[in-house]
Amino acid sequence: MQLSLKQLVRDVRVAMDENVTDDGLQFLREVNTLTLDEVIRHQVEAAAQLVLSRADVRYLEGGNSFLGAAVSRMERGVGRVQLPADYLRFLYFRMSDWDYGVTDYITPDDALYPQQFSRWAGVRGNPHRPIVAIVPCEDGMCVEYFTSNGSVADARYVGMPRLQGAEDDCTLDFPSRLKHALIYMTASLSCQKLGQANEAEYLSSGANSLMDGGLNPIRSRPAAIPPSVAAPEEVQLS
């Protein structure tokens, strides 16, 4: 779904007006309209990243495919598939000779990872018990699969959200079922940026409830939170 940035800014202002305390509402009324709109616009992408990282997988509309990505074959049926440059979140991966696809993954820090290179075939992942890892590689991040002699049958991920187009026609491609979560999260980050911590926390709780309780219960890990989200600087108002 293509969301208009101009309409998003309006919707966020409404969410802020309807969900802040009297003191917070008085503060927002004292903020210059252009300043507030600018603050909101600068929080949209960061808010979208947080929502896509945390939302229940059912609301992600299947994500994007990375079928056709470069595949590197290694020893003993191990291989690597390049993740797209805009990779944010892993959703699903399956090789053609696997009994089933996987939605979970390990990393090089997991105790299970070194076992995938064992000389003993029964210890490693296999077509009846497939395992994948997300690992850094030369060109970014890769899916490392254990093990297969087949081809990639399905591969899905969530990409980094990016605003597209000129200012008046700027849009964001975003899952329709998560639109209201995005509005609330953007409102939360905007309040946090403006130093309104209580309002930010309340709006963030609302966003989490719209994402079905925060992190997906299956292990689909979020990307690192951008520094501007983790520790925003307060805006100095003139």
Coordinates of N, CA and C in Angstrom, one line a residue:
M1 N 0.8 -1.2 0.0 CA 0.0 0.0 0.0 C 0.9 1.2 0.0
Q2 N 0.6 2.2 -0.9 CA 1.4 3.4 -1.0 C 0.7 4.5 -0.1
L3 N 1.4 4.9 0.9 CA 1.0 5.9 1.9 C 1.5 7.2 1.6
S4 N 0.7 8.2 1.5 CA 1.1 9.6 1.2 C 1.8 10.2 2.4
L5 N 3.0 10.7 2.3 CA 3.7 11.3 3.4 C 2.8 12.5 4.0
K6 N 2.3 13.3 3.1 CA 1.5 14.5 3.6 C 0.3 14.0 4.4
Q7 N -0.4 12.9 4.0 CA -1.5 12.4 4.8 C -1.0 11.8 6.1
L8 N 0.1 11.1 6.0 CA 0.7 10.5 7.2 C 0.9 11.6 8.3
V9 N 1.5 12.7 7.9 CA 1.8 13.8 8.8 C 0.5 14.3 9.4
R10 N -0.6 14.4 8.6 CA -1.9 14.8 9.2 C -2.4 13.8 10.2
D11 N -2.3 12.5 9.8 CA -2.8 11.5 10.7 C -2.0 11.4 12.0
V12 N -0.7 11.6 11.9 CA 0.1 11.6 13.1 C -0.3 12.8 14.0
R13 N -0.5 14.0 13.5 CA -0.9 15.1 14.3 C -2.2 14.8 15.0
V14 N -3.2 14.2 14.3 CA -4.5 13.8 14.9 C -4.2 12.8 16.1
A15 N -3.4 11.8 15.9 CA -3.1 10.9 16.9 C -2.5 11.5 18.1
M16 N -1.6 12.5 17.9 CA -1.0 13.2 19.0 C -2.0 14.0 19.7
D17 N -2.9 14.7 19.0 CA -3.9 15.6 19.6 C -4.8 14.7 20.5
E18 N -5.1 13.5 20.0 CA -6.2 12.7 20.7 C -5.6 11.8 21.8
N19 N -4.3 11.7 22.0 CA -3.7 10.8 22.9 C -2.6 11.4 23.8
V20 N -2.6 12.7 24.0 CA -1.7 13.3 24.9 C -2.4 13.9 26.1
T21 N -1.7 14.1 27.2 CA -2.3 14.7 28.4 C -2.6 16.2 28.1
D22 N -3.3 16.9 29.0 CA -3.6 18.3 28.8 C -2.3 19.1 28.7
D23 N -1.3 18.7 29.6 CA 0.0 19.5 29.5 C 0.7 19.3 28.2
G24 N 0.6 18.0 27.7 CA 1.3 17.7 26.4 C 0.6 18.4 25.3
L25 N -0.8 18.5 25.4 CA -1.5 19.1 24.3 C -1.2 20.6 24.3
Q26 N -1.1 21.2 25.5 CA -0.7 22.6 25.5 C 0.7 22.9 24.9
F27 N 1.6 21.9 25.2 CA 2.9 22.1 24.7 C 2.9 22.0 23.1
L28 N 2.1 21.0 22.6 CA 2.1 20.9 21.1 C 1.5 22.1 20.5
R29 N 0.5 22.7 21.2 CA -0.1 23.9 20.6 C 0.9 25.1 20.5
E30 N 1.9 25.0 21.4 CA 2.9 26.1 21.4 C 4.0 25.9 20.4
V31 N 4.1 24.6 19.8 CA 5.1 24.3 18.8 C 4.6 24.9 17.4
N32 N 5.5 25.6 16.8 CA 5.2 26.0 15.4 C 4.8 24.9 14.5
T33 N 3.7 25.1 13.8 CA 3.2 24.1 12.9 C 4.2 23.5 12.0
L34 N 5.0 24.3 11.3 CA 6.0 23.9 10.4 C 7.1 23.1 11.1
T35 N 7.4 23.5 12.3 CA 8.4 22.8 13.1 C 7.9 21.4 13.4
L36 N 6.7 21.3 13.9 CA 6.1 20.0 14.2 C 6.0 19.1 13.0
D37 N 5.6 19.6 11.9 CA 5.4 18.8 10.7 C 6.8 18.3 10.3
E38 N 7.8 19.1 10.4 CA 9.2 18.7 10.0 C 9.7 17.5 11.0
V39 N 9.4 17.7 12.3 CA 9.8 16.6 13.2 C 9.1 15.3 12.9
I40 N 7.8 15.4 12.6 CA 7.1 14.2 12.2 C 7.6 13.5 11.0
R41 N 7.9 14.3 9.9 CA 8.4 13.8 8.7 C 9.7 13.0 8.9
H42 N 10.6 13.6 9.8 CA 11.9 13.0 10.0 C 11.8 11.7 10.9
Q43 N 10.6 11.4 11.4 CA 10.5 10.2 12.3 C 9.8 9.0 11.5
V44 N 9.3 9.3 10.3 CA 8.5 8.3 9.6 C 9.3 7.0 9.3
E45 N 10.5 7.2 8.7 CA 11.2 6.0 8.3 C 11.7 5.2 9.5
A46 N 12.1 5.9 10.5 CA 12.6 5.2 11.7 C 11.4 4.4 12.4
A47 N 10.2 5.1 12.4 CA 9.1 4.4 13.0 C 8.7 3.2 12.1
A48 N 8.8 3.4 10.8 CA 8.4 2.2 9.9 C 9.4 1.1 10.1
Q49 N 10.6 1.3 10.4 CA 11.6 0.3 10.6 C 11.2 -0.5 11.9
L50 N 10.9 0.3 12.9 CA 10.5 -0.4 14.2 C 9.2 -1.2 14.0
V51 N 8.3 -0.7 13.3 CA 7.0 -1.5 13.2 C 7.2 -2.7 12.4
L52 N 8.0 -2.6 11.3 CA 8.2 -3.8 10.4 C 9.1 -4.8 11.2
S53 N 10.0 -4.4 12.0 CA 10.8 -5.3 12.8 C 10.0 -6.1 13.9
R54 N 9.0 -5.4 14.4 CA 8.3 -6.0 15.6 C 7.0 -6.6 15.3
A55 N 6.4 -6.3 14.2 CA 5.0 -6.7 14.0 C 4.9 -8.2 13.8
D56 N 3.7 -8.7 14.1 CA 3.4 -10.1 13.9 C 3.5 -10.4 12.4
V57 N 4.1 -11.5 12.1 CA 4.4 -11.9 10.7 C 3.1 -11.9 9.8
R58 N 2.0 -12.1 10.5 CA 0.7 -12.2 9.7 C 0.4 -10.9 9.1
Y59 N 0.9 -9.8 9.6 CA 0.6 -8.5 9.1 C 1.5 -7.9 8.0
L60 N 2.5 -8.7 7.6 CA 3.6 -8.3 6.8 C 3.3 -8.5 5.3
E61 N 2.2 -9.1 5.0 CA 1.8 -9.3 3.6 C 2.8 -10.1 2.8
G62 N 3.5 -11.1 3.5 CA 4.4 -12.0 2.8 C 5.8 -11.4 2.5
G63 N 6.0 -10.1 2.8 CA 7.3 -9.5 2.6 C 7.7 -9.5 1.1
N64 N 9.0 -9.6 0.9 CA 9.5 -9.5 -0.5 C 10.3 -10.8 -0.8
S65 N 10.4 -11.2 -2.1 CA 11.1 -12.4 -2.5 C 12.6 -12.0 -2.8
F66 N 13.5 -12.9 -2.4 CA 14.9 -12.7 -2.9 C 15.3 -14.0 -3.7
L67 N 14.3 -14.6 -4.3 CA 14.6 -15.7 -5.3 C 15.5 -15.1 -6.4
G68 N 16.5 -15.8 -6.9 CA 17.3 -15.3 -7.9 C 18.6 -14.6 -7.4
A69 N 18.7 -14.5 -6.1 CA 19.9 -13.9 -5.5 C 21.1 -14.8 -5.7
A70 N 22.3 -14.3 -5.7 CA 23.5 -15.1 -5.9 C 23.6 -16.2 -4.9
V71 N 24.0 -17.4 -5.3 CA 24.2 -18.6 -4.5 C 25.6 -19.0 -4.6
S72 N 26.3 -19.2 -3.4 CA 27.6 -19.8 -3.4 C 27.6 -21.1 -2.8
R73 N 28.1 -22.2 -3.5 CA 28.1 -23.5 -3.0 C 29.4 -23.7 -2.2
M74 N 29.3 -24.4 -1.1 CA 30.5 -24.7 -0.2 C 30.5 -26.2 -0.1
E75 N 31.3 -26.7 0.8 CA 31.5 -28.2 1.0 C 30.3 -28.8 1.8
R76 N 30.1 -30.1 1.5 CA 29.2 -30.9 2.3 C 27.7 -30.4 2.2
G77 N 27.4 -29.8 1.1 CA 26.0 -29.4 1.0 C 25.7 -28.0 1.6
V78 N 26.6 -27.3 2.1 CA 26.4 -26.0 2.7 C 26.5 -25.0 1.6
G79 N 25.7 -24.0 1.7 CA 25.7 -22.9 0.7 C 25.3 -21.6 1.3
R80 N 25.5 -20.5 0.5 CA 25.2 -19.2 1.0 C 24.4 -18.5 -0.1
V81 N 23.4 -17.7 0.3 CA 22.5 -16.9 -0.6 C 22.6 -15.5 -0.1
Q82 N 23.0 -14.6 -1.0 CA 23.1 -13.2 -0.7 C 21.7 -12.6 -0.4
L83 N 21.7 -11.9 0.7 CA 20.5 -11.1 1.1 C 20.5 -9.8 0.4
P84 N 19.4 -9.2 0.0 CA 19.4 -7.9 -0.7 C 20.0 -6.8 0.2
A85 N 20.4 -5.7 -0.4 CA 21.1 -4.6 0.3 C 20.1 -4.0 1.3
D86 N 18.8 -4.0 1.0 CA 17.8 -3.4 1.9 C 17.3 -4.3 3.0
Y87 N 18.0 -5.4 3.2 CA 17.5 -6.4 4.2 C 17.2 -5.8 5.6
L88 N 16.1 -6.1 6.1 CA 15.7 -5.7 7.5 C 15.4 -6.9 8.4
R89 N 14.6 -7.8 7.8 CA 14.1 -8.9 8.7 C 13.9 -10.2 7.8
F90 N 14.4 -11.3 8.4 CA 14.2 -12.6 7.7 C 12.8 -13.2 8.0
L91 N 12.2 -13.7 6.9 CA 10.9 -14.3 7.1 C 10.8 -15.8 6.8
Y92 N 11.4 -16.3 5.7 CA 11.2 -17.7 5.3 C 12.2 -18.1 4.2
F93 N 12.7 -19.3 4.3 CA 13.6 -19.9 3.4 C 13.4 -21.4 3.2
R94 N 13.5 -21.8 1.9 CA 13.3 -23.2 1.7 C 14.1 -23.6 0.4
M95 N 14.8 -24.8 0.5 CA 15.5 -25.3 -0.6 C 14.6 -26.4 -1.2
S96 N 14.8 -26.7 -2.5 CA 13.9 -27.6 -3.2 C 13.9 -29.0 -2.7
D97 N 14.9 -29.5 -2.1 CA 15.0 -30.8 -1.5 C 14.7 -30.9 0.0
W98 N 14.3 -29.8 0.6 CA 13.9 -29.9 2.0 C 12.5 -30.3 2.2
D99 N 12.3 -31.0 3.4 CA 10.9 -31.4 3.7 C 10.0 -30.2 4.0
Y100 N 10.6 -29.2 4.5 CA 9.8 -28.0 4.9 C 10.8 -26.8 4.9
G101 N 10.1 -25.6 4.9 CA 10.9 -24.4 5.0 C 11.1 -23.9 6.4
V102 N 11.9 -22.9 6.6 CA 12.2 -22.5 8.0 C 11.9 -21.0 8.1
T103 N 11.5 -20.6 9.3 CA 11.2 -19.2 9.6 C 12.1 -18.8 10.8
D104 N 12.9 -19.7 11.3 CA 13.8 -19.4 12.4 C 15.2 -19.4 11.8
Y105 N 16.2 -18.9 12.5 CA 17.6 -18.9 12.1 C 18.5 -18.8 13.3
I106 N 19.8 -19.2 13.0 CA 20.8 -19.0 14.0 C 21.8 -18.0 13.5
T107 N 22.8 -17.6 14.4 CA 23.8 -16.7 14.0 C 25.2 -17.3 14.4
P108 N 26.3 -16.8 14.0 CA 27.6 -17.3 14.3 C 27.8 -17.4 15.8
D109 N 27.1 -16.6 16.6 CA 27.2 -16.6 18.1 C 26.5 -17.8 18.7
D110 N 25.6 -18.5 18.0 CA 24.9 -19.6 18.6 C 25.8 -20.8 18.8
A111 N 25.6 -21.5 19.8 CA 26.3 -22.8 20.1 C 26.1 -23.8 19.0
L112 N 24.9 -23.7 18.3 CA 24.6 -24.7 17.3 C 25.3 -24.4 16.0
Y113 N 25.9 -23.2 15.8 CA 26.5 -22.9 14.5 C 27.7 -23.7 14.2
P114 N 28.7 -23.8 15.1 CA 29.9 -24.7 14.8 C 29.6 -26.1 14.4
Q115 N 28.5 -26.6 15.0 CA 28.1 -28.0 14.7 C 27.7 -28.2 13.3
Q116 N 27.3 -27.1 12.6 CA 26.9 -27.3 11.2 C 28.1 -27.6 10.2
F117 N 29.3 -27.5 10.8 CA 30.5 -27.8 10.0 C 31.2 -29.1 10.5
S118 N 30.5 -29.8 11.3 CA 31.0 -31.1 11.8 C 31.3 -32.1 10.7
R119 N 32.2 -32.9 10.9 CA 32.5 -34.0 9.9 C 31.4 -35.1 9.9
W120 N 30.6 -35.1 11.0 CA 29.5 -36.1 11.1 C 28.2 -35.5 10.5
A121 N 27.7 -36.2 9.5 CA 26.5 -35.7 8.8 C 25.3 -35.6 9.7
G122 N 25.2 -36.5 10.7 CA 24.0 -36.5 11.5 C 23.9 -35.3 12.5
V123 N 25.1 -34.6 12.7 CA 25.1 -33.4 13.5 C 24.6 -32.2 12.8
R124 N 24.9 -32.1 11.5 CA 24.6 -31.0 10.7 C 23.1 -30.9 10.3
G125 N 22.6 -29.8 9.9 CA 21.3 -29.7 9.4 C 21.3 -30.5 8.1
N126 N 20.1 -30.9 7.7 CA 19.9 -31.7 6.5 C 18.5 -31.5 5.9
P127 N 18.2 -32.1 4.8 CA 16.9 -31.9 4.2 C 15.7 -32.3 5.0
H128 N 15.9 -33.1 6.0 CA 14.8 -33.6 6.9 C 14.8 -32.7 8.2
R129 N 15.9 -32.0 8.4 CA 16.0 -31.1 9.6 C 16.8 -29.9 9.2
P130 N 16.2 -29.1 8.3 CA 17.0 -27.9 7.8 C 17.3 -26.8 8.8
I131 N 18.4 -26.2 8.7 CA 18.9 -25.1 9.5 C 19.4 -24.0 8.6
V132 N 19.2 -22.7 9.0 CA 19.8 -21.6 8.3 C 20.4 -20.7 9.3
A133 N 21.4 -20.0 8.9 CA 22.1 -18.9 9.7 C 22.1 -17.6 8.9
I134 N 22.0 -16.5 9.6 CA 22.2 -15.2 9.0 C 23.6 -14.8 9.4
V135 N 24.5 -14.6 8.4 CA 25.9 -14.3 8.7 C 26.3 -13.1 7.8
P136 N 27.3 -12.4 8.3 CA 27.9 -11.3 7.5 C 28.8 -11.9 6.4
C137 N 28.8 -11.3 5.3 CA 29.6 -11.7 4.1 C 30.1 -10.5 3.4
E138 N 30.9 -10.7 2.4 CA 31.6 -9.6 1.8 C 30.7 -8.4 1.3
D139 N 29.5 -8.8 0.8 CA 28.6 -7.8 0.2 C 27.5 -7.5 1.1
G140 N 27.6 -7.7 2.4 CA 26.5 -7.4 3.3 C 26.2 -8.6 4.2
M141 N 24.9 -9.1 4.1 CA 24.5 -10.3 4.9 C 24.1 -11.4 4.0
C142 N 24.2 -12.6 4.4 CA 23.9 -13.8 3.7 C 23.1 -14.8 4.5
V143 N 22.2 -15.6 3.8 CA 21.6 -16.8 4.4 C 22.5 -18.0 4.2
E144 N 23.0 -18.6 5.2 CA 23.8 -19.8 5.1 C 22.9 -21.0 5.4
Y145 N 22.8 -22.0 4.5 CA 21.9 -23.1 4.6 C 22.6 -24.4 4.9
F146 N 22.0 -25.2 5.7 CA 22.5 -26.5 6.1 C 21.4 -27.6 6.0
T147 N 21.5 -28.5 5.2 CA 22.3 -28.6 4.0 C 21.4 -29.0 2.8
S148 N 21.9 -28.9 1.6 CA 21.1 -29.1 0.4 C 21.9 -29.3 -0.8
N149 N 21.4 -30.2 -1.7 CA 22.0 -30.3 -3.0 C 21.0 -29.8 -4.1
G150 N 20.0 -29.1 -3.6 CA 18.9 -28.6 -4.5 C 19.1 -27.2 -4.9
S151 N 18.1 -26.5 -5.3 CA 18.1 -25.1 -5.6 C 17.1 -24.4 -4.7
V152 N 17.2 -23.1 -4.6 CA 16.4 -22.3 -3.8 C 15.0 -22.3 -4.3
A153 N 14.0 -22.8 -3.5 CA 12.6 -22.9 -3.9 C 11.8 -21.7 -3.5
D154 N 12.1 -21.1 -2.3 CA 11.4 -19.9 -1.8 C 12.3 -19.2 -0.8
A155 N 12.2 -17.9 -0.9 CA 13.1 -17.0 0.0 C 12.4 -15.7 0.2
R156 N 12.1 -15.3 1.4 CA 11.4 -14.1 1.7 C 12.0 -13.3 2.8
Y157 N 11.9 -12.0 2.7 CA 12.4 -11.1 3.7 C 11.6 -9.8 3.7
V158 N 11.9 -9.0 4.7 CA 11.3 -7.6 4.8 C 12.4 -6.6 4.5
G159 N 12.1 -5.7 3.6 CA 13.1 -4.7 3.3 C 13.0 -3.5 4.1
M160 N 14.1 -2.7 4.1 CA 14.1 -1.4 4.8 C 13.1 -0.5 4.2
P161 N 12.2 0.2 4.9 CA 11.2 1.1 4.4 C 11.9 2.4 4.0
R162 N 11.6 2.9 2.8 CA 12.2 4.1 2.3 C 11.1 5.0 1.7
L163 N 11.1 6.3 2.0 CA 10.3 7.3 1.4 C 10.7 7.5 0.0
Q164 N 9.8 7.6 -1.0 CA 10.1 7.7 -2.4 C 9.4 8.9 -3.0
G165 N 10.0 9.6 -3.9 CA 9.4 10.7 -4.6 C 9.7 12.1 -4.1
A166 N 9.3 13.1 -4.9 CA 9.5 14.5 -4.5 C 8.6 14.8 -3.3
E167 N 8.9 15.9 -2.6 CA 8.2 16.2 -1.4 C 6.7 16.2 -1.4
D168 N 6.1 16.9 -2.5 CA 4.7 16.9 -2.6 C 4.0 15.6 -2.9
D169 N 4.8 14.7 -3.6 CA 4.2 13.4 -4.0 C 4.9 12.3 -3.2
C170 N 5.6 12.5 -2.1 CA 6.4 11.5 -1.4 C 5.5 10.5 -0.8
T171 N 5.8 9.2 -1.0 CA 5.0 8.1 -0.6 C 5.9 7.0 0.1
L172 N 5.3 6.2 0.9 CA 5.9 5.1 1.6 C 5.2 3.8 1.3
D173 N 5.9 2.8 0.7 CA 5.2 1.5 0.5 C 5.2 0.7 1.8
F174 N 4.0 0.4 2.3 CA 3.9 -0.1 3.6 C 2.7 -1.1 3.7
P175 N 2.7 -2.1 4.5 CA 1.6 -3.0 4.7 C 0.3 -2.3 5.2
S176 N -0.8 -2.5 4.5 CA -2.0 -1.7 4.9 C -2.5 -2.0 6.3
R177 N -2.3 -3.2 6.8 CA -2.8 -3.6 8.1 C -1.9 -3.0 9.2
L178 N -0.8 -2.5 8.9 CA 0.1 -1.9 9.9 C 0.1 -0.3 9.8
K179 N -0.8 0.2 9.0 CA -0.8 1.7 8.8 C -1.0 2.4 10.2
H180 N -2.0 2.0 11.0 CA -2.3 2.7 12.2 C -1.2 2.5 13.3
A181 N -0.5 1.3 13.2 CA 0.7 1.1 14.1 C 1.8 2.1 13.7
L182 N 2.0 2.3 12.4 CA 3.0 3.3 11.9 C 2.6 4.7 12.4
I183 N 1.3 5.1 12.3 CA 0.9 6.4 12.8 C 1.2 6.6 14.2
Y184 N 0.9 5.6 15.1 CA 1.1 5.7 16.5 C 2.6 5.7 16.8
M185 N 3.4 4.9 16.1 CA 4.8 4.8 16.4 C 5.5 6.1 16.0
T186 N 5.1 6.7 14.8 CA 5.7 8.0 14.4 C 5.3 9.1 15.4
A187 N 4.1 9.0 15.9 CA 3.7 10.0 16.9 C 4.5 9.8 18.2
S188 N 4.8 8.6 18.6 CA 5.6 8.3 19.8 C 7.0 8.9 19.6
L189 N 7.6 8.6 18.5 CA 9.0 9.1 18.3 C 9.0 10.6 18.2
S190 N 8.0 11.2 17.6 CA 7.9 12.7 17.5 C 7.8 13.3 18.9
C191 N 7.0 12.7 19.7 CA 6.9 13.2 21.1 C 8.2 13.0 21.9
Q192 N 8.8 11.9 21.7 CA 10.1 11.7 22.3 C 11.1 12.7 21.8
K193 N 11.1 13.0 20.6 CA 12.0 14.0 20.0 C 11.8 15.4 20.6
L194 N 10.5 15.6 20.9 CA 10.2 16.9 21.5 C 10.3 17.0 23.0
G195 N 10.7 15.9 23.6 CA 10.9 15.9 25.0 C 9.7 15.5 25.8
Q196 N 8.7 15.0 25.2 CA 7.5 14.6 25.9 C 7.5 13.1 26.2
A197 N 8.2 12.7 27.2 CA 8.4 11.3 27.4 C 7.2 10.5 27.8
N198 N 6.3 11.0 28.6 CA 5.1 10.3 29.0 C 4.2 10.1 27.8
E199 N 4.0 11.1 27.0 CA 3.2 10.9 25.8 C 3.8 9.9 24.8
A200 N 5.1 10.0 24.7 CA 5.8 9.0 23.8 C 5.6 7.6 24.3
E201 N 5.7 7.3 25.6 CA 5.5 6.0 26.1 C 4.1 5.5 25.9
Y202 N 3.1 6.4 26.1 CA 1.7 6.0 25.9 C 1.4 5.6 24.4
L203 N 1.9 6.5 23.5 CA 1.7 6.2 22.1 C 2.4 5.0 21.6
S204 N 3.6 4.7 22.2 CA 4.4 3.5 21.8 C 3.6 2.3 22.3
S205 N 2.9 2.3 23.4 CA 2.1 1.2 23.9 C 1.0 0.9 22.9
G206 N 0.4 2.0 22.4 CA -0.7 1.9 21.5 C -0.2 1.3 20.2
A207 N 1.0 1.7 19.7 CA 1.6 1.1 18.5 C 1.8 -0.4 18.7
N208 N 2.4 -0.8 19.9 CA 2.6 -2.2 20.1 C 1.4 -3.0 20.1
S209 N 0.3 -2.5 20.7 CA -0.9 -3.3 20.7 C -1.5 -3.5 19.3
L210 N -1.3 -2.5 18.4 CA -1.7 -2.6 17.0 C -0.8 -3.6 16.2
M211 N 0.4 -3.8 16.7 CA 1.3 -4.8 16.1 C 1.1 -6.2 16.7
D212 N 0.1 -6.3 17.5 CA -0.3 -7.6 18.1 C 0.8 -8.0 19.2
G213 N 1.1 -7.0 20.0 CA 1.9 -7.3 21.2 C 3.4 -7.2 21.0
G214 N 3.9 -6.5 20.0 CA 5.3 -6.4 19.9 C 6.0 -7.4 19.1
L215 N 7.1 -8.0 19.6 CA 7.9 -8.9 18.8 C 7.1 -10.2 18.4
N216 N 7.4 -10.6 17.2 CA 6.8 -11.8 16.7 C 7.1 -13.0 17.6
P217 N 6.1 -13.8 18.0 CA 6.4 -15.0 18.8 C 7.4 -16.0 18.2
I218 N 7.3 -16.2 16.9 CA 8.4 -17.0 16.3 C 9.6 -16.1 16.1
R219 N 10.8 -16.7 16.0 CA 12.0 -16.0 16.2 C 12.4 -15.3 14.9
S220 N 11.8 -14.2 14.6 CA 12.1 -13.4 13.4 C 12.7 -12.1 14.0
R221 N 14.0 -12.0 14.1 CA 14.7 -11.0 14.8 C 14.6 -9.6 14.2
P222 N 14.4 -8.6 14.9 CA 14.5 -7.2 14.4 C 15.9 -6.8 14.1
A223 N 16.0 -5.8 13.2 CA 17.3 -5.2 12.9 C 17.7 -4.3 14.1
A224 N 18.9 -3.9 14.1 CA 19.3 -3.0 15.2 C 18.5 -1.7 15.1
I225 N 18.1 -1.2 16.2 CA 17.4 0.1 16.3 C 18.3 1.2 15.9
P226 N 17.9 2.1 15.0 CA 18.7 3.2 14.6 C 19.0 4.1 15.8
P227 N 20.3 4.6 15.9 CA 20.6 5.4 17.1 C 19.7 6.6 17.4
S228 N 19.1 7.2 16.3 CA 18.2 8.3 16.5 C 16.9 7.9 17.2
V229 N 16.6 6.6 17.1 CA 15.4 6.1 17.8 C 15.7 5.7 19.2
A230 N 16.9 5.1 19.4 CA 17.3 4.6 20.7 C 17.5 5.8 21.7
A231 N 18.1 6.8 21.2 CA 18.4 8.0 22.1 C 18.2 9.3 21.4
P232 N 17.0 9.7 21.1 CA 16.7 10.9 20.4 C 17.2 12.1 21.1
E233 N 17.6 13.1 20.4 CA 17.9 14.4 21.0 C 16.7 15.3 21.0
E234 N 16.6 16.0 22.0 CA 15.4 16.9 22.1 C 15.6 18.1 21.1
V235 N 14.5 18.5 20.5 CA 14.5 19.6 19.6 C 14.5 20.9 20.3
Q236 N 15.3 21.8 20.0 CA 15.4 23.1 20.6 C 14.4 24.0 19.8
L237 N 13.4 24.4 20.5 CA 12.4 25.3 19.9 C 12.7 26.8 20.1
S238 N 12.5 27.5 19.1 CA 12.8 29.0 19.2 C 11.6 29.7 19.7

